[in-house]
CSV table of C-alpha atoms in Angstrom, one decimal:
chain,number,residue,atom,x,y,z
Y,81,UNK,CA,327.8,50.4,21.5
Y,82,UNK,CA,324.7,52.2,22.8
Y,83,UNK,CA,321.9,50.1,24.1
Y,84,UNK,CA,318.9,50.4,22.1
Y,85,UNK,CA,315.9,51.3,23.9
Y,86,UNK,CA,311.9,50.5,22.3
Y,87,UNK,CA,308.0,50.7,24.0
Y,88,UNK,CA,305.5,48.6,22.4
Y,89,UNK,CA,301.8,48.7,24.1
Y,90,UNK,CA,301.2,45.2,25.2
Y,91,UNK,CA,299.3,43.4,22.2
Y,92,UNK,CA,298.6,39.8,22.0
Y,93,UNK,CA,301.2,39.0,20.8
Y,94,UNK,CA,303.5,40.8,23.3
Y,95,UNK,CA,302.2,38.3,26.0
Y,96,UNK,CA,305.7,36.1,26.2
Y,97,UNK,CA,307.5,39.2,26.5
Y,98,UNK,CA,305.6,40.2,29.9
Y,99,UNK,CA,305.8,36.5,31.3
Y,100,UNK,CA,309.6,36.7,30.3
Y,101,UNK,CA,309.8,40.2,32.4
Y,102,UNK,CA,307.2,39.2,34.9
Y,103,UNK,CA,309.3,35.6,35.6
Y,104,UNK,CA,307.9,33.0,37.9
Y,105,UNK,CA,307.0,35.3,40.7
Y,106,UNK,CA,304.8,37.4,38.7
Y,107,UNK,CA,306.8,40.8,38.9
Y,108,UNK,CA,306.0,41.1,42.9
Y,109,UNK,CA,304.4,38.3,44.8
Y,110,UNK,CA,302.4,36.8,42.2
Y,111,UNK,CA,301.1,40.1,41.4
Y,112,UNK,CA,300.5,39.9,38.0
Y,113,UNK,CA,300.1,43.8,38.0
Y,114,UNK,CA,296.5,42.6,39.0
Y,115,UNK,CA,296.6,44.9,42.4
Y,116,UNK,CA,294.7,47.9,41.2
Y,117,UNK,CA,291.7,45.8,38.6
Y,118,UNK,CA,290.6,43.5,41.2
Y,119,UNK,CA,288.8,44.4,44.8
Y,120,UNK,CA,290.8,43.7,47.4
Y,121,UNK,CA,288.8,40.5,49.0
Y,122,UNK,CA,289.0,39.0,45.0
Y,123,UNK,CA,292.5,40.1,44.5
Y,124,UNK,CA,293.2,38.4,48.2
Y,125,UNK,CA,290.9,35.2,47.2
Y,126,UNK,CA,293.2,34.7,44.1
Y,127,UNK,CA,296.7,32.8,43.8
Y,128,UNK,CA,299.0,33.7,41.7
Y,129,UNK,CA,298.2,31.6,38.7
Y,130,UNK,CA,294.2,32.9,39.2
Y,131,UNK,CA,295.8,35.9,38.7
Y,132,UNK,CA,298.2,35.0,35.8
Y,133,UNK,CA,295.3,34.0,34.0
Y,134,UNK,CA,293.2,37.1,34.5
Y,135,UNK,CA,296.0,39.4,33.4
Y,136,UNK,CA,296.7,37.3,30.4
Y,137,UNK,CA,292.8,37.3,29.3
Y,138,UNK,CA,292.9,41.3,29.6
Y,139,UNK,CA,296.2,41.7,27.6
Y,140,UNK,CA,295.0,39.5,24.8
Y,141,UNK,CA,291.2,40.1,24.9
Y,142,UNK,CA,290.8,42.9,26.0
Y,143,UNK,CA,289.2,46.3,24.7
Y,144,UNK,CA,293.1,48.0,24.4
Y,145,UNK,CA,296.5,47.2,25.9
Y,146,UNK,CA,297.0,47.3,29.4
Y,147,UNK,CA,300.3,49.2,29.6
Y,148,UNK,CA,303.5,49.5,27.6
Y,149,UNK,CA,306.7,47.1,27.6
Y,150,UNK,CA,310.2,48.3,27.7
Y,151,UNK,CA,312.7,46.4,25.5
Y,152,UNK,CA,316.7,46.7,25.1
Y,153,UNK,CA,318.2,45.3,22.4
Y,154,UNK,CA,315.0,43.6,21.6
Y,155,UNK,CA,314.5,42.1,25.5
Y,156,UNK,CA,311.9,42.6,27.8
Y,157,UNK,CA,313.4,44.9,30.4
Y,158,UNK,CA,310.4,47.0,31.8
Y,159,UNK,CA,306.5,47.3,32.5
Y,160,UNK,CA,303.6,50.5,33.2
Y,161,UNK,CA,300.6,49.9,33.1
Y,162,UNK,CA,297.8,52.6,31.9
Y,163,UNK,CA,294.5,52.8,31.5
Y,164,UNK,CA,291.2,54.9,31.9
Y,165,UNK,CA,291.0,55.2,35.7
Y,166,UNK,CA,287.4,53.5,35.1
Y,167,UNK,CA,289.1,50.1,34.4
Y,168,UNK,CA,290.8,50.0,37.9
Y,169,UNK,CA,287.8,48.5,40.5
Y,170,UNK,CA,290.2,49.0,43.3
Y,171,UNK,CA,290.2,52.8,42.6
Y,172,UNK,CA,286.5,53.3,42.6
Y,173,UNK,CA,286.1,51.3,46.3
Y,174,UNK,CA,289.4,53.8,47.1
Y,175,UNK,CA,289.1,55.8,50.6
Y,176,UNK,CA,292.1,57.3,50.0
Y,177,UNK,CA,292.5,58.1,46.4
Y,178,UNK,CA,289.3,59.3,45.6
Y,179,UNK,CA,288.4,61.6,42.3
Y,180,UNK,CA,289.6,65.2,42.8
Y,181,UNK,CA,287.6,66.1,40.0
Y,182,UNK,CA,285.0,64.6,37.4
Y,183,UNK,CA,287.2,64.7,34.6
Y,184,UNK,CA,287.9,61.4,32.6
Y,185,UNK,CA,291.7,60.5,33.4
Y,186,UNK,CA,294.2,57.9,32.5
Y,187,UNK,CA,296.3,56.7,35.3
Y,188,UNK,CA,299.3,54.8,35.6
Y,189,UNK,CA,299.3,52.8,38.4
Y,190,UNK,CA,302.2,50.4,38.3
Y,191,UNK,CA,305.8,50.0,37.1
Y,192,UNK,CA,307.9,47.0,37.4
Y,193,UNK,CA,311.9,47.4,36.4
Y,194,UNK,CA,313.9,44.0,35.9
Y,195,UNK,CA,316.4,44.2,38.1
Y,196,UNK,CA,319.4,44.4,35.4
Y,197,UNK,CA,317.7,48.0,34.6
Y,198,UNK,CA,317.4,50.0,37.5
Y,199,UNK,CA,318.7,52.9,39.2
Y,200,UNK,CA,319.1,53.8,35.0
Y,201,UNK,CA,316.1,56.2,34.8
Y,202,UNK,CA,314.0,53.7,33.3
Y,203,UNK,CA,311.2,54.7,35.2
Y,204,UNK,CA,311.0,58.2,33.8
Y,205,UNK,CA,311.1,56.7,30.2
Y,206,UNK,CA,308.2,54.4,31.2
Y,207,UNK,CA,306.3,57.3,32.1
Y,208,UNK,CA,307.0,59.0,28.8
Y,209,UNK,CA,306.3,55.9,27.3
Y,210,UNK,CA,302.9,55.6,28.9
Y,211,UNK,CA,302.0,59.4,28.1
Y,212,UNK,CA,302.1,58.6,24.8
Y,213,UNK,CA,300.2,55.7,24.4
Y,214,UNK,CA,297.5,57.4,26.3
Y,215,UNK,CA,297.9,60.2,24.4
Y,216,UNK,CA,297.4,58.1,21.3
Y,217,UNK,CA,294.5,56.7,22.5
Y,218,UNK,CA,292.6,60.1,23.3
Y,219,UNK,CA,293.7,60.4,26.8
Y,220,UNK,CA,293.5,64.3,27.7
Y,221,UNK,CA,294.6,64.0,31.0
Y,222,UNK,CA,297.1,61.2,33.0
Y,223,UNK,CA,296.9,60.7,36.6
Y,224,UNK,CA,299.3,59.0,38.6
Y,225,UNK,CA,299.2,58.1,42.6
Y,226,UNK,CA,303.1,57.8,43.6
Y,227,UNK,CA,304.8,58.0,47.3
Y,228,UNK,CA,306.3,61.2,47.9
Y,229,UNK,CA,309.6,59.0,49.0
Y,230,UNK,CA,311.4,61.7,51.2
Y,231,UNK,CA,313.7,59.0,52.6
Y,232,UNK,CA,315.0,55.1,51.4
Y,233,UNK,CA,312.4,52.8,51.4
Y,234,UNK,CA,312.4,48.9,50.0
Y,235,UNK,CA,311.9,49.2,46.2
Y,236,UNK,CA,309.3,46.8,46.4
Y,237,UNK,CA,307.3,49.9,48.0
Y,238,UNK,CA,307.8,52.0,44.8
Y,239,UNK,CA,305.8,49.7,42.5
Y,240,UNK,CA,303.7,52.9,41.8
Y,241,UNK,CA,306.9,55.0,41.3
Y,242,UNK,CA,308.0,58.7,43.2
Y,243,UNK,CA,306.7,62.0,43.0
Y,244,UNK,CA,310.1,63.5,41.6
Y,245,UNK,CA,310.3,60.7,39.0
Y,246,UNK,CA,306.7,61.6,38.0
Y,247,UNK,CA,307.5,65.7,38.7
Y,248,UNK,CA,310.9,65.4,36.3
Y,249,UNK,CA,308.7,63.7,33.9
Y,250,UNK,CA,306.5,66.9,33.5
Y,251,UNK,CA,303.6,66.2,36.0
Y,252,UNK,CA,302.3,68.2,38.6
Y,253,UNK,CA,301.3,67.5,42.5
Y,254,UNK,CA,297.4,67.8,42.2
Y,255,UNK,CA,295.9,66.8,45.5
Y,256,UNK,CA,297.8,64.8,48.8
Y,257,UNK,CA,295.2,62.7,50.1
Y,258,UNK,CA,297.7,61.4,53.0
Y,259,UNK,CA,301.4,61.0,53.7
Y,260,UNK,CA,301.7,57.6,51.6
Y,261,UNK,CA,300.3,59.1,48.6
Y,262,UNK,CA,300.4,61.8,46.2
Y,263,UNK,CA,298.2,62.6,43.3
Y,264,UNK,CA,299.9,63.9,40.3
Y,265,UNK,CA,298.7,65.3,36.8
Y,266,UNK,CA,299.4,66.2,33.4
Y,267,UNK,CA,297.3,67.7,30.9
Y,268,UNK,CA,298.1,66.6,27.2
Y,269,UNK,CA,297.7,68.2,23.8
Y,270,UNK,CA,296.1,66.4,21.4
Y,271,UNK,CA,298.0,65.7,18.4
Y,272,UNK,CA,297.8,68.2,16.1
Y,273,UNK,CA,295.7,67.0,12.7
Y,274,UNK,CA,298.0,67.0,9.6
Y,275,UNK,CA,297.2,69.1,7.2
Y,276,UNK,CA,296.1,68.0,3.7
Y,277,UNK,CA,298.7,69.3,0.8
Y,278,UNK,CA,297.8,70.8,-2.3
């Protein structure tokens, strides 16, 4: 039988599912996907439960969902998180990845893959996943900041996934700020309105 695959944005009451993903370490070192919202001195300050806590407060009561969850067969088997680029304090103090532009953007700036899912192309559907939602939620533009990976590296290193993964899934290279990182686009649609019937 073929697997069933679902995304669901993270809502309140999605929480379990992410701590079930997430497990005791908190997806990578206590992490807690908190990397990119906090400043680097808080996010260092924090443990691991400090930042449990924070992510759980933002993921059920918060202005929208943080990212989307990846189930098969009804389990929790992967994590993106997207948002405006404004809810990401560690991007506005960025050197590095600073705005190309002034437009408003959605990035995705995180994936995390349970282990009994990767090397399956789950990544790309995450990122599919996460266009959508954006795209749902008005998002003209999402903005991603992956390694251009021309060689293995530890996975732990691709939490903010490749440039081909984000190229195959429709994006485009938009500025290289340095030889770790890449800045890639893609400009949505918006959803066409439906049209009323006689």
């Amino acid at each position: 039988m073929t697997a069933t695959l679902e995304f669901h944005p993270l809502t309140p009451d999605r929480w379990p599912d992410l701590e079930r993903l997430f497990g005791p370490n908190g997806a990578y070192s206590g992490c807690w996907c908190m990397f990119w919202r906090q400043p680097g001195p808080e996010f260092h300050r924090c443990t691991g439960a400090d930042r449990k806590k924070a992510m759980k407060a933002i993921s059920t009561k918060g202005e929208r969902p943080p990212g989307v969850i990846a189930y098969r067969d009804g389990a929790p088997i992967g994590w993106v998180a997207i948002a405006p680029r404004a809810d990401y304090s560690r991007l506005a103090h960025a050197r590095v990845l600073v705005p190309i532009d002034d437009q408003p953007v959605w990035s995705i700036t995180c994936f995390f893959v349970h282990r009994t899912a990767r090397r399956q192309g789950m990544m790309e559907k995450l990122i599919g996943a996460a266009v959508d939602f954006a795209r749902e939620q008005g998002a003209t533009i999402v903005e991603a900041y992956p390694r251009p990976v021309t060689e293995k590296v530890a996975s732990t290193t691709l939490y903010v996934g490749t440039e081909r993964c984000f190229e195959r899934a429709g994006f485009a290279v938009a500025a290289r700020p340095s030889d770790k990182r890449t800045v890639v686009r893609k400009l949505l649609k918006k959803p066409r309105a439906k049209r009323a019937r006689d």
